[in-house]
Short mmCIF file of C-alpha atoms in Angstrom, two decimals:
data_model
loop_
_atom_site.label_atom_id
_atom_site.label_comp_id
_atom_site.label_asym_id
_atom_site.label_seq_id
_atom_site.Cartn_x
_atom_site.Cartn_y
_atom_site.Cartn_z
CA MET A 48 0.11 -16.27 -23.06
CA LYS A 49 1.51 -19.94 -22.31
CA TYR A 50 1.10 -21.08 -18.62
CA HIS A 51 3.53 -23.24 -17.25
CA THR A 52 2.84 -26.98 -15.66
CA ILE A 53 2.77 -27.45 -12.20
CA ASP A 54 6.35 -29.80 -13.20
CA GLU A 55 7.58 -26.91 -14.91
CA LEU A 56 7.59 -24.33 -11.80
CA LEU A 57 10.02 -27.01 -10.14
CA THR A 58 12.22 -27.35 -12.93
CA ASN A 59 11.93 -24.05 -13.84
CA ASN A 60 13.14 -23.38 -10.27
CA GLN A 61 16.14 -25.83 -10.44
CA SER A 62 17.55 -23.92 -13.51
CA TRP A 63 16.84 -20.59 -11.96
CA VAL A 64 19.31 -21.55 -8.86
CA ALA A 65 21.99 -23.25 -11.12
CA GLU A 66 22.14 -19.78 -13.20
CA LYS A 67 22.52 -18.02 -9.83
CA LEU A 68 25.09 -19.91 -8.60
CA ALA A 69 26.90 -19.86 -11.75
CA LEU A 70 27.18 -16.41 -11.50
CA ASP A 71 27.80 -16.37 -7.34
CA VAL A 72 28.79 -19.07 -5.56
CA ASN A 73 27.76 -17.39 -2.52
CA TYR A 74 24.39 -16.15 -3.44
CA PHE A 75 21.87 -18.24 -1.33
CA ASP A 76 24.50 -17.89 1.34
CA ARG A 77 24.09 -14.19 1.58
CA LEU A 78 20.32 -14.06 1.05
CA ALA A 79 19.76 -16.37 4.06
CA GLU A 80 21.32 -14.26 6.30
CA GLY A 81 18.51 -12.07 6.86
CA GLN A 82 16.36 -9.07 5.25
CA LYS A 83 16.91 -5.41 5.12
CA PRO A 84 15.10 -4.34 2.36
CA PRO A 85 14.77 -0.27 1.75
CA PHE A 86 11.33 -1.00 0.48
CA LEU A 87 8.41 -1.68 1.61
CA TYR A 88 5.93 -2.02 -1.42
CA ILE A 89 2.27 -2.35 -1.25
CA GLY A 90 0.62 -3.30 -4.83
CA CYS A 91 -2.41 -5.34 -6.37
CA SER A 92 -2.46 -8.94 -6.15
CA ASP A 93 -2.95 -8.73 -9.81
CA SER A 94 -0.98 -11.70 -11.86
CA ARG A 95 0.78 -9.73 -13.94
CA LEU A 96 1.94 -7.11 -11.35
CA PRO A 97 5.51 -8.73 -10.06
CA LEU A 98 7.46 -5.52 -9.30
CA ASN A 99 10.55 -7.14 -8.94
CA SER A 100 10.39 -8.16 -13.09
CA PHE A 101 9.33 -4.50 -14.04
CA THR A 102 12.40 -2.47 -12.08
CA ARG A 103 14.57 -5.49 -12.12
CA THR A 104 15.21 -6.08 -8.25
CA GLU A 105 16.36 -8.54 -6.75
CA PRO A 106 14.96 -10.96 -3.73
CA GLY A 107 15.37 -8.88 -0.75
CA GLU A 108 15.05 -5.52 -2.04
CA LEU A 109 11.37 -5.40 -1.69
CA PHE A 110 9.27 -5.96 1.43
CA VAL A 111 6.20 -7.00 -0.24
CA HIS A 112 2.21 -6.66 0.84
CA ARG A 113 -0.39 -7.06 -2.11
CA ASN A 114 -4.61 -7.12 -1.75
CA ILE A 115 -7.29 -6.14 -4.26
CA ALA A 116 -6.65 -3.12 -5.59
CA ASN A 117 -3.73 -2.23 -3.44
CA GLN A 118 -5.87 -0.32 -0.36
CA VAL A 119 -4.55 0.51 2.69
CA SER A 120 -7.05 -0.11 4.67
CA LEU A 121 -6.87 1.43 7.91
CA THR A 122 -8.83 -2.53 9.68
CA ASP A 123 -6.94 -5.07 8.34
CA MET A 124 -4.36 -6.37 10.76
CA ASN A 125 -2.61 -8.22 8.16
CA PHE A 126 -1.62 -5.23 6.66
CA LEU A 127 -1.31 -2.91 9.70
CA ALA A 128 0.98 -5.67 11.22
CA VAL A 129 3.41 -5.45 7.64
CA LEU A 130 3.33 -1.95 7.86
CA ASP A 131 4.58 -2.00 11.62
CA TYR A 132 7.42 -4.42 10.74
CA ALA A 133 8.83 -2.48 7.61
CA ILE A 134 8.99 0.72 9.49
CA SER A 135 10.33 -0.57 13.20
CA HIS A 136 12.13 -3.55 12.09
CA LEU A 137 13.27 -3.55 8.95
CA GLN A 138 13.34 -0.05 8.84
CA VAL A 139 12.34 0.52 5.30
CA LYS A 140 13.64 4.13 3.56
CA HIS A 141 10.56 4.36 1.18
CA ILE A 142 6.84 2.99 0.68
CA ILE A 143 5.74 2.47 -2.56
CA VAL A 144 1.85 2.21 -3.19
CA CYS A 145 1.41 1.19 -6.35
CA GLY A 146 -1.88 0.67 -8.76
CA HIS A 147 -2.41 -0.32 -11.98
CA TYR A 148 -4.21 0.67 -15.44
CA GLY A 149 -6.69 -1.96 -16.15
CA CYS A 150 -7.23 -2.76 -12.58
CA GLY A 151 -10.07 -5.38 -11.96
CA GLY A 152 -10.94 -4.15 -8.45
CA ILE A 153 -11.09 -0.45 -9.89
CA LYS A 154 -13.67 -1.66 -12.77
CA ALA A 155 -15.61 -3.49 -9.88
CA ALA A 156 -15.76 -0.41 -8.09
CA LEU A 157 -17.20 1.88 -11.24
CA GLU A 158 -19.21 -0.54 -12.16
CA GLY A 159 -20.57 -2.21 -9.26
CA SER A 160 -20.37 -5.84 -11.33
CA THR A 161 -19.34 -7.73 -7.79
CA THR A 162 -21.19 -9.38 -5.12
CA GLY A 163 -20.53 -10.32 -1.33
CA ILE A 164 -17.00 -10.01 0.15
CA ILE A 165 -15.18 -8.33 -3.08
CA ASP A 166 -18.24 -5.98 -3.24
CA ASN A 167 -17.33 -5.11 0.68
CA TRP A 168 -13.75 -4.83 -0.15
CA VAL A 169 -13.87 -2.49 -3.11
CA ASN A 170 -16.65 -0.71 -1.91
CA PRO A 171 -14.05 2.57 -0.69
CA ILE A 172 -12.82 2.69 -4.09
CA ARG A 173 -16.75 3.23 -5.16
CA GLU A 174 -16.84 5.99 -2.41
CA LEU A 175 -13.80 7.31 -4.11
CA TYR A 176 -15.59 7.85 -7.85
CA LEU A 177 -18.83 9.69 -5.72
CA HIS A 178 -16.50 11.87 -4.21
CA ASN A 179 -15.08 12.58 -7.58
CA GLN A 180 -17.26 11.96 -9.64
CA GLN A 181 -17.78 15.15 -11.80
CA GLU A 182 -14.19 14.82 -12.75
CA ILE A 183 -14.41 11.35 -13.68
CA ASN A 184 -17.68 11.53 -15.73
CA ALA A 185 -15.86 14.64 -17.73
CA LEU A 186 -13.36 12.50 -19.16
CA PRO A 187 -13.66 11.52 -22.73
CA ASN A 188 -14.26 7.31 -22.48
CA ARG A 189 -14.60 4.53 -20.55
CA GLU A 190 -10.65 3.63 -20.04
CA ALA A 191 -9.75 7.16 -19.43
CA ARG A 192 -12.54 6.98 -16.74
CA LEU A 193 -10.98 3.91 -15.26
CA ASN A 194 -7.73 5.33 -15.07
CA ARG A 195 -8.17 8.38 -13.49
CA LEU A 196 -9.95 6.45 -10.51
CA ALA A 197 -6.91 3.83 -10.63
CA GLU A 198 -4.71 7.30 -10.06
CA ILE A 199 -7.34 8.81 -7.59
CA ASN A 200 -7.39 5.34 -5.56
CA VAL A 201 -3.29 5.55 -5.19
CA LEU A 202 -3.42 9.13 -3.70
CA ALA A 203 -6.12 8.18 -1.39
CA GLN A 204 -4.34 5.18 -0.24
CA VAL A 205 -1.35 7.23 0.41
CA LYS A 206 -3.33 9.52 2.18
CA ASN A 207 -4.71 6.51 4.34
CA LEU A 208 -0.79 5.45 5.18
CA TYR A 209 -0.81 9.02 7.37
CA GLN A 210 -3.92 8.02 8.86
CA THR A 211 -2.05 5.21 10.66
CA SER A 212 -0.67 5.51 14.30
CA ILE A 213 2.23 3.38 13.05
CA VAL A 214 3.43 6.28 10.46
CA ARG A 215 2.33 9.37 12.84
CA LYS A 216 4.76 7.81 15.55
CA ALA A 217 7.23 7.13 12.99
CA LEU A 218 6.96 11.04 11.44
CA HIS A 219 7.19 12.46 15.54
CA GLU A 220 10.73 10.20 15.90
CA GLN A 221 11.72 11.63 12.68
CA LYS A 222 12.24 7.90 11.30
CA ALA A 223 9.41 7.96 8.73
CA PRO A 224 10.11 6.88 5.71
CA THR A 225 9.61 8.80 2.18
CA ILE A 226 6.18 7.30 0.50
CA HIS A 227 5.53 7.54 -3.07
CA GLY A 228 2.55 7.24 -5.38
CA TRP A 229 2.96 5.04 -8.53
CA VAL A 230 0.79 3.55 -11.17
CA LEU A 231 1.88 1.20 -13.10
CA ASP A 232 0.80 0.47 -17.12
CA ILE A 233 0.49 -2.82 -17.92
CA LYS A 234 0.16 -2.43 -21.68
CA THR A 235 3.93 -0.35 -21.97
CA GLY A 236 5.18 -1.73 -18.95
CA LEU A 237 6.19 1.43 -17.59
CA ILE A 238 6.03 2.89 -14.30
CA LYS A 239 4.06 6.62 -13.72
CA ASP A 240 5.22 8.28 -10.48
CA LEU A 241 2.50 10.65 -9.71
CA ASN A 242 4.71 12.54 -7.23
CA VAL A 243 2.33 13.00 -4.45
CA SER A 244 2.94 16.20 -2.14
CA THR A 245 2.47 14.23 1.17
CA VAL A 246 3.54 17.55 3.25
CA GLN A 247 -0.24 18.18 4.13
CA TRP A 248 -0.20 15.13 5.87
CA GLN A 249 2.60 15.01 7.64
CA LEU A 250 1.61 15.76 11.25
CA PRO A 251 5.24 15.08 13.53
CA SER A 252 3.93 17.55 15.98
CA CYS A 253 0.64 15.61 16.92
CA PRO A 254 -0.17 15.92 20.25
CA LEU A 255 -1.10 12.27 20.06
CA PHE A 256 2.60 11.34 20.86
CA ALA A 257 3.07 14.28 23.53
CA LYS A 258 4.54 13.60 27.04
CA PRO A 259 1.00 13.27 28.65
CA SER A 260 -0.33 15.66 30.90
CA ILE A 261 -1.76 15.58 34.34
CA VAL A 262 -5.58 16.69 33.65
CA THR A 263 -8.67 17.08 35.45
CA LEU A 264 -12.00 16.81 33.41
CA ARG A 265 -12.98 20.59 34.36
CA GLU A 266 -9.84 21.65 32.44
CA ILE A 267 -10.74 19.31 29.28
CA HIS A 268 -12.63 21.78 26.78
CA PRO A 269 -13.91 20.39 23.54
CA THR A 270 -12.96 21.93 20.66
CA GLU A 271 -15.89 23.04 18.30
CA GLY A 272 -15.66 22.46 14.52
CA VAL A 273 -12.10 21.72 14.10
CA ALA A 274 -10.79 18.56 12.88
CA GLY A 275 -7.11 16.85 13.26
CA CYS A 276 -5.97 13.82 15.09
CA CYS A 277 -7.43 15.30 18.81
CA CYS A 278 -10.60 16.22 19.84
CA GLU A 279 -9.54 17.70 22.54
CA GLU A 280 -7.74 20.42 23.71
CA THR A 281 -5.99 20.16 27.24
CA HIS A 282 -3.98 22.41 29.58
CA GLN A 283 -1.69 21.29 31.91
CA LEU A 284 -2.06 20.97 35.52
CA ARG A 285 0.07 24.16 37.22
#
């Protein structure tokens, strides 16, 4: 692959601007007015994955967050700020979690080839492998195993989105965007829609966002063996 020099990047920018203005003299005036993108794209930082190129979208159509192996980390304030802004302010209609085959983060998680901060970051993917070890190990070769783990990782990150208070609040208000799970095959350039069914994670009636009731300690009864968004059952004072 041929790589550009830093000077060529600036020259290419000037050429691109001239091409855009030749087609539409008001192109950059409209672009400067503000953004209202319909899509939030959560993807991998891999340099081979500019989704604008793969989908022929223009600047202003995709609000983007990228990190190693397209993680939806529930403790990453950068990601949570992007998600909150996308839903609350930009009011995006769709969220796309997009992984890819041949992902270095997936390889690192499966083969334990990293140390330090990167190893800490991909450790949740290693946990996914351990939980799906039987299915993945049954596949015929290394490439198939890595590809399947990349898909499982996307499914897990879609699920993680529904664990955030931001998405649950949007569900409760019936303003939640549609969430999609994609995997991009770099060998072909084609995007595979995993057709993730998210119904099981949608809890619009979650008590977390119900109007608070006045309760006393004696009226709080811990539930036994019930998993959900609340661990206690409350009764309103009468």
